[in-house]
Tab-separated table of C-alpha atoms and ligand atoms in Angstrom:
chain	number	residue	atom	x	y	z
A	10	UNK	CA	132.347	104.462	68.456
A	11	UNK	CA	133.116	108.502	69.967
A	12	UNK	CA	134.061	110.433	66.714
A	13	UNK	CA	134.410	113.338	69.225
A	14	UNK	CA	135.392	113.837	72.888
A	15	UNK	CA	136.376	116.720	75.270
A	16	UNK	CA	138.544	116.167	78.068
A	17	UNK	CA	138.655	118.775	80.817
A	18	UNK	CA	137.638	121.831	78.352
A	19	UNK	CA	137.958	124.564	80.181
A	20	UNK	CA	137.450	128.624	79.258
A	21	UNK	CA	137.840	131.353	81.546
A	22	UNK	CA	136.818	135.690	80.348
A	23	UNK	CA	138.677	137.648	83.040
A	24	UNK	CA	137.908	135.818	86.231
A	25	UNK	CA	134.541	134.032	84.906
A	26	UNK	CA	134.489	130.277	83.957
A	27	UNK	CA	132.547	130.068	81.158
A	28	UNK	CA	133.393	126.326	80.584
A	29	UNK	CA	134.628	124.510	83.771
A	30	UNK	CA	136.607	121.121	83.349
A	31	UNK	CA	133.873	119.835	80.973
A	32	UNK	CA	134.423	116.391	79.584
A	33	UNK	CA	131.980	114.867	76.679
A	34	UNK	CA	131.702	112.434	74.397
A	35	UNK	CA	129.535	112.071	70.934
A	36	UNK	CA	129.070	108.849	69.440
A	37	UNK	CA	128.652	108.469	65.830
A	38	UNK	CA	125.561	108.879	64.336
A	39	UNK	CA	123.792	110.198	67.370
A	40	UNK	CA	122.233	113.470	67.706
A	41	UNK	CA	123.687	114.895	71.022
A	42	UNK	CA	121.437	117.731	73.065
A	43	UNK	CA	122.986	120.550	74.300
A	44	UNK	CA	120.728	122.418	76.888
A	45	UNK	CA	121.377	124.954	79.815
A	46	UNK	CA	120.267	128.241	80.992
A	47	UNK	CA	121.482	131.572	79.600
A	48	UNK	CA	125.201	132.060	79.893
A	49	UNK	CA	125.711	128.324	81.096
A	50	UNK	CA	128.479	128.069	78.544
A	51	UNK	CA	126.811	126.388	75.428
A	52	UNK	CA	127.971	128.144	72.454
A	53	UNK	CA	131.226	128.711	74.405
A	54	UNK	CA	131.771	124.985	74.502
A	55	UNK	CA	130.847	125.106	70.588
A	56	UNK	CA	133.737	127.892	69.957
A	57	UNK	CA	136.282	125.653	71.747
A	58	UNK	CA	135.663	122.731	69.296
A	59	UNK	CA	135.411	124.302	66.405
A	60	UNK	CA	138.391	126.708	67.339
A	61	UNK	CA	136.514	130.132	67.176
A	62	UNK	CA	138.214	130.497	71.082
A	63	UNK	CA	141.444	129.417	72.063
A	64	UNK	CA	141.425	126.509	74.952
A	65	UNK	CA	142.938	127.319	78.327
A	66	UNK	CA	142.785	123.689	79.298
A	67	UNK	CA	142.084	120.459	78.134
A	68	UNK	CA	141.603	118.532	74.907
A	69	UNK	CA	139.121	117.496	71.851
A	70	UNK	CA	140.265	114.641	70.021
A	71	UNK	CA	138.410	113.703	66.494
A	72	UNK	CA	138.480	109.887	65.667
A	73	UNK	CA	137.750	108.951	62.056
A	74	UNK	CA	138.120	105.213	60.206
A	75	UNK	CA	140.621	106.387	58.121
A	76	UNK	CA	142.845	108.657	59.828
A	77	UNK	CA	142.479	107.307	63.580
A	78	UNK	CA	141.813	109.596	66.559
A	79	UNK	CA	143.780	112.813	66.414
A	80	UNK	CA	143.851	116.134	68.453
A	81	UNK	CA	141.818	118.498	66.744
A	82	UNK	CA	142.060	121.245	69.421
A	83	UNK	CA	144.685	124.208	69.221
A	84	UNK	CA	144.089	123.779	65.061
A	85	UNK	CA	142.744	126.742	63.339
A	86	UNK	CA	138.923	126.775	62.784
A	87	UNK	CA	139.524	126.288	58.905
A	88	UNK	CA	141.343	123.275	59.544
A	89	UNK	CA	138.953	121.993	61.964
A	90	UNK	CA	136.595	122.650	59.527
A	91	UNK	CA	138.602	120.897	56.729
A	92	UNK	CA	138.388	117.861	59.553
A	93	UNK	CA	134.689	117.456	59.199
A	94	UNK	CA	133.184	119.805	61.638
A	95	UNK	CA	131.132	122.041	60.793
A	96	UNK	CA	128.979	124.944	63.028
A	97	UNK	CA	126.552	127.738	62.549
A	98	UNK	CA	126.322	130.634	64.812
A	99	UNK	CA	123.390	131.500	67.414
A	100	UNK	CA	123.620	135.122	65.646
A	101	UNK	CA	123.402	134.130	61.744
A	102	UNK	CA	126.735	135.133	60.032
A	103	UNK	CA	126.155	135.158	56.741
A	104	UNK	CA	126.718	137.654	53.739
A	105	UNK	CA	123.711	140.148	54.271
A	106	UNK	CA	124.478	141.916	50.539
A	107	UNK	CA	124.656	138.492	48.734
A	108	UNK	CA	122.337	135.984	46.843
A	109	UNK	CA	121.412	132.413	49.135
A	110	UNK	CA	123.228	130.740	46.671
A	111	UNK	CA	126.152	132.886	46.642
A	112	UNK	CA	126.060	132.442	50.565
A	113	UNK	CA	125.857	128.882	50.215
A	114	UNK	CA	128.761	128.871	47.329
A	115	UNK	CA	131.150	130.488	49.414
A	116	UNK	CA	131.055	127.996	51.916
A	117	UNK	CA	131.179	125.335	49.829
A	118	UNK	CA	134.801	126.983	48.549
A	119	UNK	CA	135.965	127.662	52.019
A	120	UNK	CA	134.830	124.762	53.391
A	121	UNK	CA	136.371	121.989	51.441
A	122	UNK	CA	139.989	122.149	50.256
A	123	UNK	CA	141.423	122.131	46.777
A	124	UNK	CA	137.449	121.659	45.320
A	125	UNK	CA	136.790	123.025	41.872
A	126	UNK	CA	134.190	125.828	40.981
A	127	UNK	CA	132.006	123.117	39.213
A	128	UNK	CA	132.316	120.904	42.260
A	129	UNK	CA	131.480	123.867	44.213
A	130	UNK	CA	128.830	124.738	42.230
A	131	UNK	CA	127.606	120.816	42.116
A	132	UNK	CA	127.479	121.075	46.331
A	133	UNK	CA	125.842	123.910	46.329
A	134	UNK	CA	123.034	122.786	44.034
A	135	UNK	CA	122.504	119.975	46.005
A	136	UNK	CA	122.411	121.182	49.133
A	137	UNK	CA	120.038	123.961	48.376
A	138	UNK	CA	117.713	121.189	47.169
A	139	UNK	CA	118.326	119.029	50.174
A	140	UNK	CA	117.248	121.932	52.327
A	141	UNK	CA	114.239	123.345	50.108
A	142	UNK	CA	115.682	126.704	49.441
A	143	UNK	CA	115.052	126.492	45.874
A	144	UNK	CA	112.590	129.084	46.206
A	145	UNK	CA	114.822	131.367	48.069
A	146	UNK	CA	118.214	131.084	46.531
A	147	UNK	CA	118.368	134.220	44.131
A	148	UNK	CA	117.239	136.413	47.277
A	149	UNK	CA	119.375	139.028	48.938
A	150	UNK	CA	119.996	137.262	52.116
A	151	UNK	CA	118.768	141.024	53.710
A	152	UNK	CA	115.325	140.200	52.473
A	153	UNK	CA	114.634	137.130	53.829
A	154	UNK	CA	112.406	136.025	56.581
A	155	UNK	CA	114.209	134.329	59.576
A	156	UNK	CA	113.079	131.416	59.270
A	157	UNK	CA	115.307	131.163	55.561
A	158	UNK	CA	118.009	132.575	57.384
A	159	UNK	CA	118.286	130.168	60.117
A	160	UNK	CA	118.118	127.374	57.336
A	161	UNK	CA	120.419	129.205	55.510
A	162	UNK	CA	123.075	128.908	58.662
A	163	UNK	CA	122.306	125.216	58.482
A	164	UNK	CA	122.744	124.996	54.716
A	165	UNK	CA	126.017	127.047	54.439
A	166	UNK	CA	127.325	124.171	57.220
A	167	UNK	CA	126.540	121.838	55.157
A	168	UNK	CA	128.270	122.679	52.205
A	169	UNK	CA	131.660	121.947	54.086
A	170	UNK	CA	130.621	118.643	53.644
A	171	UNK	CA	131.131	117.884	57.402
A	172	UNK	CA	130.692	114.366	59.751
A	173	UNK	CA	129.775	116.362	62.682
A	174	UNK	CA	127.702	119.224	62.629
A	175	UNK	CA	127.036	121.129	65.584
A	176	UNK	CA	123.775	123.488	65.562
A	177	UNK	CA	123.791	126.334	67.864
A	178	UNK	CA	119.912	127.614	68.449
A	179	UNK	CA	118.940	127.494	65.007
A	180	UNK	CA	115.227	127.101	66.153
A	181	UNK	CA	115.002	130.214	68.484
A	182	UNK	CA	112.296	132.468	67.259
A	183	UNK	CA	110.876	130.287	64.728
A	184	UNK	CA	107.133	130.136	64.893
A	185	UNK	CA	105.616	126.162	65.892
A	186	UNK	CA	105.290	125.332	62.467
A	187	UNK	CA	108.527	126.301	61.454
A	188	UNK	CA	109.945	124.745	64.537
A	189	UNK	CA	108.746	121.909	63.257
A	190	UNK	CA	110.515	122.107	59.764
A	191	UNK	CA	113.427	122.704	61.461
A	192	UNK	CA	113.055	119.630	63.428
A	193	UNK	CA	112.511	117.398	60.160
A	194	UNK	CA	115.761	118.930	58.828
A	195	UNK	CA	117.448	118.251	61.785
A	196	UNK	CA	116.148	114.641	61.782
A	197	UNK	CA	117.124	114.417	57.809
A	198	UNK	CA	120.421	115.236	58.119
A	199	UNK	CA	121.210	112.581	60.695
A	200	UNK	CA	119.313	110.091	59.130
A	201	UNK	CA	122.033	111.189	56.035
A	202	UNK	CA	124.685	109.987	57.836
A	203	UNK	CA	125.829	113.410	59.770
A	204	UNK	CA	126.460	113.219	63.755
A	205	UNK	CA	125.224	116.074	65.538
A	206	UNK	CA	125.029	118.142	68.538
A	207	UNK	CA	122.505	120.812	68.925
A	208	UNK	CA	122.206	123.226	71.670
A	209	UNK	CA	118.298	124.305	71.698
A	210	UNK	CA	116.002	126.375	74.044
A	211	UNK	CA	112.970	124.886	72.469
A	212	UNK	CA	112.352	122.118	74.576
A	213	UNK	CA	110.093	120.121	72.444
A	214	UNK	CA	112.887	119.750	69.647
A	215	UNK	CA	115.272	118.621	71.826
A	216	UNK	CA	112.933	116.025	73.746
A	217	UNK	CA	111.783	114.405	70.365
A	218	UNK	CA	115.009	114.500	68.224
A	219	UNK	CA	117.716	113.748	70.806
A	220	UNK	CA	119.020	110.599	71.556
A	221	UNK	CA	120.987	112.307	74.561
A	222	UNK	CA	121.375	114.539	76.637
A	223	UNK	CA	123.784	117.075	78.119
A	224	UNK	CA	123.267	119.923	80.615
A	225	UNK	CA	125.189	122.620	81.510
A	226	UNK	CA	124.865	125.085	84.301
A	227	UNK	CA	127.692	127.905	85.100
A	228	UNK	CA	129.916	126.370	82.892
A	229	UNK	CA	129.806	122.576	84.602
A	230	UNK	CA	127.882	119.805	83.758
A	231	UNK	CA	125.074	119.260	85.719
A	232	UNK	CA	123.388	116.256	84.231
A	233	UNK	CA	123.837	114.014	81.519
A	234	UNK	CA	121.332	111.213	80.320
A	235	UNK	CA	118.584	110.148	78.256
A	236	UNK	CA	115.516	112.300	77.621
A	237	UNK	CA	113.759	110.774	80.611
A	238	UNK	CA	116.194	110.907	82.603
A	239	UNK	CA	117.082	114.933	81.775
A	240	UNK	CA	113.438	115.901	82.382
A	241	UNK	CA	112.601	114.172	85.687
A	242	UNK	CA	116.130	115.003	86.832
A	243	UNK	CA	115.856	116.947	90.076
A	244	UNK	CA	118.805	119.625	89.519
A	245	UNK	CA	117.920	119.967	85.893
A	246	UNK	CA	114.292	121.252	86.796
A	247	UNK	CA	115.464	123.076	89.374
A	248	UNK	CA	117.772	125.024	87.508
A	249	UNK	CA	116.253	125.088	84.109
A	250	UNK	CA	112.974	123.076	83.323
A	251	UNK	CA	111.214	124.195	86.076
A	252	UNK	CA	108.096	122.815	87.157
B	12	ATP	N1	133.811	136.418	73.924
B	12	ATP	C1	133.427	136.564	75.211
B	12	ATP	N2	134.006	137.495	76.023
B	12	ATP	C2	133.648	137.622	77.315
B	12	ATP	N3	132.690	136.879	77.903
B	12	ATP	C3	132.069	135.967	77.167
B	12	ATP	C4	132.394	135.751	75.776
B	12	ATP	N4	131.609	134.754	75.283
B	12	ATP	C5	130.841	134.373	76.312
B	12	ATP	N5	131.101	135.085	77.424
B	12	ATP	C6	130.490	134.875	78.768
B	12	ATP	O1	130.611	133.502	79.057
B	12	ATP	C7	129.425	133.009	79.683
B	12	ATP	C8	128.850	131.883	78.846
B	12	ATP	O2	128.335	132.423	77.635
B	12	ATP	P1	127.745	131.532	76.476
B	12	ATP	O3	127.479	132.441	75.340
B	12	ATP	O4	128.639	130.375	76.229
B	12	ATP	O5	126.374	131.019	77.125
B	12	ATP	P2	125.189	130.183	76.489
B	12	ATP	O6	125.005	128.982	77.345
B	12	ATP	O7	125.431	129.970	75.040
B	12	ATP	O8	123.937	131.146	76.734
B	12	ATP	P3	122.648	131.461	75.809
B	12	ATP	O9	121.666	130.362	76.085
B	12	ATP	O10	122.160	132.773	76.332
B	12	ATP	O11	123.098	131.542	74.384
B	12	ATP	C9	128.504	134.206	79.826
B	12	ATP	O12	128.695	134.761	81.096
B	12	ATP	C10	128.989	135.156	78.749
B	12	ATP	O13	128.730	136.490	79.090
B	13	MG	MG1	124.514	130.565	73.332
């Protein structure tokens, strides 16, 4: 079943198309790769779903059991939150003057309606344990390493409690070894039940943890397919993989 699609998304600053008529689909449970060169539109696409931009045409509908398939786009990123979808942010945005946990806290209050300081609390305890940062979670976020902060983008995420989560570069500059943390992460949450679509330079992640793939280039989608398919794809190594 598609818990999320786009139909004809399209985002223009001044007279540049970021995002050009792009239509997608995410089926549940799947982890969906996002990949494209610099400025291709990724994290654009991501601020049209989660309803950081505004749309200037087209549609993303949200289909869940219970509720059916509704229109999440032209809702306020809260609500769309609230909905189940949850993002980080290529540059971390997170309380630099705060504790981890208080970081962690606050999204657990903002990100799920009506929920009680003890259930708060309860979500925040167990996320922090699902994503290691025991060891971290008294810090000032200011004083720690990158690595903790990019987890820390995934963990706040996850504290909205979300069905989709959609992970904007939260491997760039890690070293290979916590590259490859980040990739068992990744891998755990899915395996937790959580759909996902992650937009990645690091080409090794997204070849061994993506069931799909999606490419952009200037704002259209250039290819679409499996990970086989993506890397012997003519256009896509022409543009982006390179020989
Ligand atoms: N808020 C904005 N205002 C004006 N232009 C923007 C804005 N956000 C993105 N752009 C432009 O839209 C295009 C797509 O940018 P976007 O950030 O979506 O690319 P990207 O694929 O995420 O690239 P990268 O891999 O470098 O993160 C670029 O030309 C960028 O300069
Ligand atoms: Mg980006």
């Amino acid at each position: 079943m598609n818990i999320l699609e786009g139909h004809g998304l399209t985002k223009a600053f001044g007279g540049r198309v970021a995002v050009d008529n792009v239509d997608f689909t995410l089926a549940e449970g799947e982890i969906l790769g996002l990949i494209g060169p610099n400025g291709a539109g990724k994290t654009t696409l991501f601020n049209l779903i989660s309803g950081a931009l505004s749309i200037d045409a087209g549609t993303v509908t949200l289909t869940d059991s219970d509720a059916g398939t509704r229109r999440v786009s032209g809702l306020k990123p809260h609500k769309i939150c609230h909905l189940g979808i949850a993002r980080t942010f290529q540059a971390a945005k997170n309380f630099p003057g705060m504790s981890l946990y208080d970081n962690i806290l606050s999204s657990a209050q903002f990100g799920n309606k009506h929920i009680s300081d003890k259930d708060a609390k309860a979500k925040t305890d167990k996320v922090i344990e699902f994503t290691g940062l025991e060891p971290l979670m008294d810090k000032s976020v200011k004083d720690i390493p990158l690595a903790g902060q990019k987890r820390l983008e995934v963990a706040r995420a996850l504290a909205t409690n979300p069905s989709i989560l959609l992970l904007d570069e939260v491997m760039a500059g890690l070293n290979p070894s916590e590259v490859e943390e980040s990739m068992r992460l990744v891998t755990k949450i899915n395996e937790s039940g959580i759909t996902i679509i992650m937009i990645e330079h690091v080409m090794k992640a997204i070849m061994s943890i993506c069931g799909r793939i999606l490419v952009l280039h200037h704002g259209q989608k250039l290819a679409e397919g499996s990970p086989e398919e993506i890397s012997s794809d003519k256009s896509v190594i022409e543009v982006y993989l390179g020989g």
